[in-house]
Amino acid sequence: MKEVLRKAKALWDFLRRDQGLSCFATLKYMLKATTFFLFENEQAEDLLSYNLIGVRHPEVYKTMFTRADNAALLPRVNEEAELPVLRKKHLLLQKLDNIQRGYFYAPTQSKAQFRDFIGQQDRQRYILKPDSGAGSVGISFLYKNGDTYELESSAENRQLTSLDDVYEHIKTKDMIVEEFIPQHVQLNDMFANCVNTICIHTVRLPSGQIEAVGMPYIQFGCGTSQYVNSGDVFVGIKSDGKLFSYGFQKRRGLLDVQRVTRHPDSGVSFQGFQIPYWPETMKLALDCAEKIPQLMYIKWDLAITPTGPEIIEGNGMSAGYSIGQTYSLAERHIGVKKELSEFYEALAFAKSMTQDRVKVINSTLADFRAGHRVEDCDTVIILTDGVNAANEIGTALGTLQPRTDARYILCGGDDSIRVDDEGSQPVGIEDVKRYLTKQCGVNEADVLVHKSAGNTEKNLLSLSNDLSKMGAHRIAIVSSWFHGRRVSDLLDNGDCLELPRAEVRFAPIYDPVVEPDNWTQSLQGIREIYGEWKNYEAASTV
């Protein structure tokens, strides 16, 4: 019963404070959430965060990457023994020697040291955080006014009459005290009530190289916020440090967002807004990742001060869980369970990589580097997912010298997502068709779009009848050359294309990202190889 009451109190605080619901709405929501909350606490938090309780979205929830998913997959990419560094704020700060602000952790330091810490500071304001906290929950502020101290949080405001009282409070609550971070004036112009937070993700590759991955973004506070709360307003950041022209504002729950082009309070436009010290900010995240070699993946939160960037903390929870998933839910109406699960799986694949496995994969890739051109083929089948993997359609297909009098069949999915400087844009069959007809001069009537039947084998099987009716004699199957082993084996088996009188060849697209000497050097290369080889015997038996 005690545990039930504890959970009920936590749920009430979460809904009232973090979601901003009225007392009546909170009671109504709690009744709807009872079953989930009492038996599946993590699931309940997910459903509440995305405003799904009481809404008929069971199919949407199945597509969502949850806290439980993250907890299961994170230890596969980060050393279990090092995970406390991402769960305990003071442990991370101890490992970083490039932190500019002072901090104090009561459970490992004395009252005398705390007096020295406060006495040495000219600052009148400090931020107190639960050492194991996440998502801005439990944050409070300490104001120094002569010999008295005021503690302010969303739950309470009270005065503490002595440093001893303050020390006992932070020790009992297991909190870390930090100097308050001053913010750069340009970010104050956007929103000055809190420290607006930049998020950058880093990955350590098997080579030891550190790479920033995914889309960096900034979370702005809004309204009366004194700290950002799961991205009150969040906007993507381009590679040059300028903001996207639009972002999203959270309203009630991360599923309930609206698209915005300027900050709702200051009115400052996102278009052209430059993040100060952007090269230094990226470098700081990479440098900090270097200092923790046991951790493969870290999401960094950073602030921009008047003199440069400052690390706030590191997290093991992927930003795709909240912000990235919110983008997906808002624009595609599905979660990112598939994408993030595959991301973690690819990292786990890279982490387990041995020299023997790399040699086997490299030798198999090298078998298909020569390939065939398509100039003497009357029919060309293009597996568009393989073209997407090769990044640039013109470069990829240009090496094949497409014929204008050949017939083209385009197979594959249209759901591949590329994030460019203005957000998510689909890349797929229509891009390839446009290139063939507009750039290469192929007659539009000679380009057949074949609805994807699933995997490569099913696609080829479903094409047999069409190819027979077309009288195809010389057929080229085009895809990225790391895809070659699977396609060639399917053709050798003779089961997927029943065309005994036709000559069928594989025509690989050159893709430098997955060169035998290159693919282990970038996350993109690792993900492409993993996606192709994860179920293939040549990789799994090494």
Coordinates of C-alpha atoms in Angstrom, one line a residue, residues 77-512:
V77 CA 26.5 -0.4 -26.4
N78 CA 27.9 1.1 -23.2
E79 CA 29.9 -0.8 -20.6
E80 CA 27.7 -1.9 -17.7
A81 CA 30.3 -0.9 -15.2
E82 CA 30.5 2.6 -16.6
L83 CA 26.7 3.3 -16.8
P84 CA 26.6 5.0 -13.3
V85 CA 28.6 7.8 -14.9
L86 CA 25.5 8.7 -16.9
R87 CA 23.1 8.1 -14.0
K88 CA 25.1 10.0 -11.3
K89 CA 25.8 13.6 -12.2
H90 CA 28.7 14.0 -9.8
L91 CA 30.5 11.0 -11.3
L92 CA 30.4 12.5 -14.8
L93 CA 31.6 15.9 -13.6
Q94 CA 34.5 14.3 -11.8
K95 CA 35.7 12.7 -15.1
L96 CA 35.6 16.0 -17.0
D97 CA 38.4 18.4 -16.4
N98 CA 37.0 21.1 -18.8
I99 CA 34.0 22.1 -16.6
Q100 CA 34.2 25.8 -15.9
R101 CA 31.6 26.1 -13.1
G102 CA 32.0 25.0 -9.5
Y103 CA 29.9 22.2 -8.0
F104 CA 29.5 20.5 -4.7
Y105 CA 28.2 17.0 -3.8
A106 CA 27.3 16.7 -0.1
P107 CA 27.3 12.9 0.4
T108 CA 31.1 12.8 -0.4
Q109 CA 32.1 16.2 1.1
S110 CA 31.9 17.8 4.6
K111 CA 30.1 20.8 6.0
A112 CA 33.4 22.7 6.2
Q113 CA 34.0 22.1 2.5
F114 CA 30.4 23.3 1.8
R115 CA 31.1 26.5 3.8
D116 CA 34.3 27.0 1.7
F117 CA 32.4 26.4 -1.5
I118 CA 29.7 28.9 -0.7
G119 CA 32.1 31.4 0.9
Q120 CA 34.4 31.4 -2.2
Q121 CA 31.5 32.3 -4.5
D122 CA 30.4 35.8 -5.4
R123 CA 27.3 34.3 -6.9
Q124 CA 23.9 34.8 -5.2
R125 CA 22.1 32.0 -7.1
Y126 CA 22.8 28.2 -7.3
I127 CA 21.0 25.3 -8.9
L128 CA 20.3 22.1 -7.0
K129 CA 19.7 18.9 -8.9
P130 CA 18.9 15.3 -7.7
D131 CA 22.2 13.5 -8.4
S132 CA 20.3 10.7 -10.1
G133 CA 17.6 12.9 -11.6
A134 CA 16.5 13.1 -15.2
G135 CA 14.2 15.3 -17.3
S136 CA 14.4 18.4 -15.1
V137 CA 12.5 16.6 -12.3
G138 CA 13.3 17.7 -8.8
I139 CA 15.4 20.8 -9.8
S140 CA 15.3 23.7 -7.3
F141 CA 17.2 27.0 -6.8
L142 CA 19.1 28.3 -3.8
Y143 CA 19.3 32.1 -3.3
K144 CA 21.9 33.5 -1.0
N145 CA 20.8 36.7 0.8
G146 CA 23.3 37.7 3.4
D147 CA 23.2 35.0 6.1
T148 CA 19.8 33.6 5.0
Y149 CA 19.1 31.2 2.1
E150 CA 15.9 30.8 0.2
L151 CA 15.0 27.5 -1.5
E152 CA 12.7 27.7 -4.5
S153 CA 11.2 24.9 -6.5
S154 CA 8.0 24.1 -8.3
A155 CA 6.8 22.3 -5.2
E156 CA 7.8 24.7 -2.5
N157 CA 9.4 28.0 -1.4
R158 CA 11.0 28.1 2.0
Q159 CA 13.8 29.8 3.9
L160 CA 16.8 28.0 5.5
T161 CA 18.4 30.0 8.2
S162 CA 21.9 28.6 8.1
L163 CA 24.4 26.8 5.9
D164 CA 24.1 23.8 8.1
D165 CA 20.4 23.6 7.2
V166 CA 21.2 23.9 3.5
Y167 CA 23.9 21.2 3.8
E168 CA 21.6 18.8 5.6
H169 CA 18.9 19.4 3.0
I170 CA 21.1 18.6 0.0
K171 CA 22.7 15.6 1.7
T172 CA 19.4 14.1 2.7
K173 CA 17.9 14.7 -0.8
D174 CA 21.2 13.4 -2.5
M175 CA 21.5 16.6 -4.5
I176 CA 24.4 18.2 -6.3
V177 CA 24.8 22.0 -6.0
E178 CA 26.2 23.9 -9.0
E179 CA 27.0 27.5 -9.8
F180 CA 24.3 29.0 -11.9
I181 CA 25.4 29.2 -15.6
P182 CA 25.2 32.7 -17.1
Q183 CA 23.8 32.7 -20.6
H184 CA 25.0 34.3 -23.8
V185 CA 23.2 37.5 -24.7
Q186 CA 22.0 36.2 -28.1
L187 CA 20.2 33.3 -26.4
N188 CA 18.8 35.7 -23.8
D189 CA 17.3 37.6 -26.7
M190 CA 15.5 34.4 -27.7
F191 CA 14.4 33.5 -24.1
A192 CA 16.1 34.8 -20.9
N193 CA 14.2 33.1 -18.1
C194 CA 16.2 29.9 -18.2
V195 CA 19.4 28.4 -19.6
N196 CA 18.4 27.2 -23.1
T197 CA 20.0 23.8 -23.7
I198 CA 21.7 22.4 -26.8
C199 CA 21.8 18.6 -27.3
I200 CA 24.5 16.8 -29.3
H201 CA 24.9 13.1 -29.6
T202 CA 28.3 11.4 -29.9
V203 CA 29.3 7.9 -30.8
R204 CA 32.7 6.2 -30.3
L205 CA 33.5 4.0 -33.3
P206 CA 35.5 0.8 -33.2
S207 CA 38.5 2.7 -34.5
G208 CA 38.4 5.0 -31.5
Q209 CA 37.2 7.9 -33.5
I210 CA 34.5 10.1 -32.0
E211 CA 31.6 11.2 -34.3
A212 CA 28.7 13.5 -33.7
V213 CA 25.5 11.7 -35.0
G214 CA 21.9 12.6 -35.7
M215 CA 20.5 16.1 -35.7
P216 CA 21.7 18.5 -32.9
Y217 CA 18.9 20.7 -31.6
I218 CA 18.2 23.3 -29.0
Q219 CA 15.5 23.3 -26.3
F220 CA 14.2 26.8 -25.4
G221 CA 12.1 27.5 -22.3
C222 CA 8.9 29.4 -22.6
G223 CA 6.4 31.1 -20.4
T224 CA 7.6 31.2 -16.8
S225 CA 10.0 28.3 -17.2
Q226 CA 13.2 28.5 -15.1
Y227 CA 14.6 25.4 -16.8
V228 CA 13.8 23.6 -20.1
N229 CA 11.4 20.7 -19.6
S230 CA 11.7 18.1 -22.3
G231 CA 11.9 20.8 -24.9
D232 CA 9.1 23.4 -24.2
V233 CA 10.2 24.7 -27.6
F234 CA 12.7 22.7 -29.7
V235 CA 14.4 23.5 -33.0
G236 CA 16.9 21.6 -35.1
I237 CA 20.4 23.1 -35.7
K238 CA 22.0 23.0 -39.1
S239 CA 25.6 22.0 -39.7
D240 CA 26.7 25.6 -39.7
G241 CA 25.1 26.4 -36.3
K242 CA 22.0 28.2 -37.7
L243 CA 18.6 27.1 -36.6
F244 CA 16.0 25.4 -38.9
S245 CA 13.4 27.8 -40.1
Y246 CA 10.8 26.0 -37.8
G247 CA 10.5 24.0 -34.7
F248 CA 7.8 22.6 -32.4
Q249 CA 6.3 23.9 -29.2
K250 CA 5.1 21.4 -26.6
R251 CA 1.6 22.2 -25.4
R252 CA 0.2 19.4 -23.2
G253 CA 2.2 16.2 -23.6
L254 CA 4.9 15.5 -26.2
L255 CA 2.3 14.3 -28.7
D256 CA 0.4 17.6 -28.5
V257 CA 2.7 20.0 -30.2
Q258 CA 2.4 22.8 -32.7
R259 CA 4.8 23.9 -35.4
V260 CA 6.3 27.4 -34.8
T261 CA 8.7 29.6 -36.8
R262 CA 9.5 32.0 -33.9
H263 CA 9.7 31.9 -30.2
P264 CA 6.2 32.3 -28.7
D265 CA 7.4 34.7 -26.0
S266 CA 10.1 36.9 -27.5
G267 CA 8.8 36.7 -31.0
V268 CA 12.4 36.2 -32.3
S269 CA 12.4 34.3 -35.6
F270 CA 14.3 31.0 -35.9
Q271 CA 15.2 31.7 -39.6
G272 CA 18.9 32.6 -39.8
F273 CA 19.4 32.6 -36.0
Q274 CA 23.1 31.7 -35.3
I275 CA 24.1 29.7 -32.3
P276 CA 27.2 31.5 -30.8
Y277 CA 30.4 29.6 -30.5
W278 CA 29.0 26.7 -32.7
P279 CA 32.4 25.2 -33.8
E280 CA 33.6 25.3 -30.1
T281 CA 30.3 23.7 -29.0
M282 CA 30.7 20.8 -31.3
K283 CA 34.4 20.4 -30.3
L284 CA 33.5 20.4 -26.6
A285 CA 31.0 17.6 -27.0
L286 CA 33.6 15.5 -28.9
D287 CA 36.4 16.3 -26.4
C288 CA 34.2 15.3 -23.5
A289 CA 33.3 12.0 -25.2
E290 CA 37.1 11.3 -25.6
K291 CA 37.4 11.5 -21.8
I292 CA 35.1 8.5 -21.3
P293 CA 36.4 5.8 -23.6
Q294 CA 34.2 3.1 -22.0
L295 CA 31.0 4.7 -23.2
M296 CA 30.1 4.3 -26.9
Y297 CA 27.0 6.5 -27.0
I298 CA 26.3 9.7 -25.0
K299 CA 23.8 12.5 -25.4
W300 CA 25.3 15.8 -24.2
D301 CA 23.4 18.8 -22.9
L302 CA 25.3 22.1 -23.3
A303 CA 24.8 25.8 -22.5
I304 CA 26.3 28.8 -24.2
T305 CA 27.9 31.3 -21.8
P306 CA 29.2 34.8 -22.7
T307 CA 32.7 33.2 -23.0
G308 CA 31.9 29.9 -24.7
P309 CA 30.1 26.6 -24.4
E310 CA 29.7 24.7 -21.1
I311 CA 28.7 21.0 -20.6
I312 CA 25.7 20.7 -18.4
E313 CA 25.5 16.9 -18.3
G314 CA 25.6 13.7 -20.3
N315 CA 22.8 11.2 -20.7
G316 CA 22.3 7.6 -21.8
M317 CA 18.7 8.2 -22.8
S318 CA 18.6 8.9 -26.6
A319 CA 17.1 12.2 -27.6
G320 CA 15.1 10.3 -30.2
Y321 CA 13.1 9.0 -27.2
S322 CA 11.5 12.4 -26.6
I323 CA 12.4 15.1 -29.1
G324 CA 13.1 12.9 -32.1
Q325 CA 10.0 10.8 -31.4
T326 CA 7.9 13.9 -31.0
Y327 CA 9.0 15.1 -34.5
S328 CA 8.0 11.7 -35.8
L329 CA 4.7 11.6 -34.0
A330 CA 3.9 15.1 -35.2
E331 CA 4.8 14.6 -38.8
R332 CA 4.4 10.9 -39.5
H333 CA 2.0 9.8 -36.7
I334 CA 4.3 6.9 -35.7
G335 CA 7.0 6.5 -33.1
V336 CA 10.7 5.7 -33.7
K337 CA 10.9 2.3 -32.1
K338 CA 12.2 0.7 -35.4
E339 CA 14.7 3.4 -36.2
L340 CA 16.2 3.7 -32.6
S341 CA 16.2 -0.1 -32.1
E342 CA 18.2 -0.5 -35.3
F343 CA 20.5 2.4 -34.3
Y344 CA 21.4 0.7 -31.0
E345 CA 21.7 -2.7 -32.7
A346 CA 24.1 -1.3 -35.3
L347 CA 26.2 0.2 -32.4
A348 CA 26.2 -3.2 -30.6
F349 CA 27.3 -4.8 -33.9
A350 CA 30.2 -2.3 -34.1
K351 CA 31.1 -2.8 -30.5
S352 CA 31.4 -6.6 -31.0
M353 CA 33.4 -6.2 -34.2
T354 CA 36.6 -8.3 -34.4
Q355 CA 39.4 -8.1 -37.0
D356 CA 38.4 -11.5 -38.3
R357 CA 34.8 -10.4 -38.9
V358 CA 36.0 -7.2 -40.7
K359 CA 38.3 -9.3 -42.9
V360 CA 35.4 -11.7 -43.9
I361 CA 33.0 -8.8 -44.7
N362 CA 35.7 -6.8 -46.6
S363 CA 36.6 -9.8 -48.7
T364 CA 33.0 -10.4 -49.6
L365 CA 32.4 -6.8 -50.5
A366 CA 35.5 -6.7 -52.6
D367 CA 34.1 -9.5 -54.8
F368 CA 31.6 -7.1 -56.2
R369 CA 33.6 -4.0 -56.8
A370 CA 34.0 -4.5 -60.5
G371 CA 30.4 -5.1 -61.4
H372 CA 28.7 -4.6 -64.7
R373 CA 27.4 -1.6 -66.7
V374 CA 23.9 -1.5 -68.1
E375 CA 24.4 0.0 -71.5
D376 CA 23.7 -3.3 -73.3
C377 CA 20.7 -4.3 -71.2
D378 CA 17.1 -3.9 -72.4
T379 CA 15.6 -4.0 -68.8
V380 CA 17.0 -2.4 -65.7
I381 CA 15.6 -3.2 -62.2
I382 CA 16.7 -0.6 -59.7
L383 CA 16.4 -1.4 -55.9
T384 CA 15.8 2.1 -54.7
D385 CA 16.7 1.4 -51.1
G386 CA 20.2 0.6 -52.3
V387 CA 20.3 3.8 -54.2
N388 CA 19.3 5.7 -51.1
A389 CA 22.2 4.1 -49.2
A390 CA 24.6 5.4 -51.9
N391 CA 23.5 8.9 -50.8
E392 CA 23.6 10.8 -54.1
I393 CA 21.4 9.5 -56.9
G394 CA 23.2 11.3 -59.8
T395 CA 26.6 10.1 -58.7
A396 CA 25.3 6.6 -58.0
L397 CA 23.4 6.0 -61.3
G398 CA 25.7 8.1 -63.4
T399 CA 28.4 5.5 -63.2
L400 CA 26.1 3.0 -64.8
Q401 CA 25.5 5.1 -68.0
P402 CA 21.7 4.5 -68.2
R403 CA 20.3 3.9 -71.7
T404 CA 17.5 6.1 -72.8
D405 CA 15.8 3.3 -74.8
A406 CA 15.8 0.7 -72.0
R407 CA 12.9 -0.1 -69.7
Y408 CA 13.3 0.6 -66.0
I409 CA 11.5 -1.0 -63.1
L410 CA 11.8 0.8 -59.7
C411 CA 11.4 -1.3 -56.6
G412 CA 11.7 -0.4 -52.9
G413 CA 10.2 1.6 -50.2
D414 CA 9.3 5.3 -50.1
D415 CA 9.6 5.6 -46.4
S416 CA 13.4 6.2 -46.2
I417 CA 14.0 9.4 -44.3
R418 CA 16.7 11.9 -44.9
V419 CA 17.1 14.8 -42.5
D420 CA 18.3 17.9 -44.4
D421 CA 18.7 21.5 -43.4
E422 CA 14.9 22.0 -43.4
G423 CA 13.8 18.9 -41.6
S424 CA 12.7 15.4 -42.8
Q425 CA 12.2 14.9 -46.5
P426 CA 11.3 11.5 -48.0
V427 CA 13.8 9.9 -50.5
G428 CA 12.7 7.0 -52.6
I429 CA 11.3 5.8 -55.9
E430 CA 10.0 9.2 -57.1
D431 CA 13.5 10.7 -56.7
V432 CA 15.0 8.0 -58.9
K433 CA 12.2 8.3 -61.5
R434 CA 12.7 12.1 -61.6
Y435 CA 16.4 11.6 -62.2
L436 CA 15.9 9.1 -65.0
T437 CA 13.3 11.1 -66.9
K438 CA 14.6 14.7 -66.2
Q439 CA 18.3 14.2 -66.1
C440 CA 18.9 11.1 -68.3
G441 CA 16.1 11.6 -70.9
V442 CA 14.3 8.3 -70.3
N443 CA 10.7 8.3 -71.6
E444 CA 8.4 8.4 -68.6
A445 CA 6.3 5.5 -70.1
D446 CA 9.4 3.3 -69.9
V447 CA 9.8 3.8 -66.1
L448 CA 7.6 1.3 -64.2
V449 CA 7.1 1.9 -60.5
H450 CA 6.6 -1.5 -58.8
K451 CA 5.0 -1.4 -55.3
S452 CA 7.4 -2.9 -52.8
A453 CA 6.5 -6.4 -51.8
G454 CA 8.8 -6.4 -48.7
N455 CA 12.3 -7.7 -48.9
T456 CA 14.6 -8.2 -51.9
E457 CA 13.6 -11.8 -52.5
K458 CA 9.9 -11.0 -52.6
N459 CA 10.4 -8.1 -54.8
L460 CA 12.3 -10.2 -57.4
L461 CA 9.7 -13.0 -57.2
S462 CA 6.8 -10.6 -57.8
L463 CA 8.6 -9.2 -60.9
S464 CA 8.9 -12.5 -62.8
N465 CA 5.5 -12.3 -64.6
D466 CA 6.0 -8.6 -65.6
L467 CA 9.4 -9.4 -67.0
S468 CA 8.1 -12.3 -69.0
K469 CA 5.3 -10.2 -70.5
M470 CA 7.8 -7.5 -71.4
G471 CA 10.0 -10.0 -73.2
A472 CA 13.1 -9.0 -71.2
H473 CA 16.3 -10.7 -72.4
R474 CA 19.2 -8.8 -70.8
I475 CA 18.3 -7.7 -67.3
A476 CA 20.5 -5.7 -64.9
I477 CA 19.6 -5.5 -61.2
V478 CA 21.0 -2.3 -59.7
S479 CA 21.7 -1.6 -56.1
S480 CA 24.5 -0.5 -53.8
W481 CA 27.4 -3.0 -54.2
F482 CA 27.4 -4.0 -50.5
H483 CA 24.0 -5.5 -51.3
G484 CA 25.6 -7.7 -53.9
R485 CA 26.1 -10.9 -52.0
R486 CA 22.4 -11.2 -51.2
V487 CA 21.2 -10.4 -54.7
S488 CA 23.8 -12.7 -56.4
D489 CA 22.9 -15.6 -54.1
L490 CA 19.2 -15.1 -54.9
L491 CA 20.0 -15.2 -58.6
D492 CA 22.3 -18.2 -58.3
N493 CA 19.6 -20.1 -56.5
G494 CA 17.3 -19.5 -59.4
D495 CA 14.2 -19.3 -57.3
C496 CA 13.4 -15.6 -57.4
L497 CA 13.5 -14.9 -61.1
E498 CA 12.0 -17.7 -63.2
L499 CA 13.4 -16.5 -66.6
P500 CA 15.4 -19.3 -68.1
R501 CA 15.9 -17.6 -71.4
A502 CA 17.0 -14.3 -69.9
E503 CA 20.5 -13.2 -68.9
V504 CA 20.4 -11.6 -65.5
R505 CA 23.3 -9.7 -64.0
F506 CA 24.0 -7.6 -60.9
A507 CA 25.1 -4.0 -61.5
P508 CA 26.5 -2.5 -58.3
I509 CA 26.5 1.2 -57.6
Y510 CA 29.8 2.4 -56.2
D511 CA 29.4 3.7 -52.7
P512 CA 32.6 5.0 -51.0

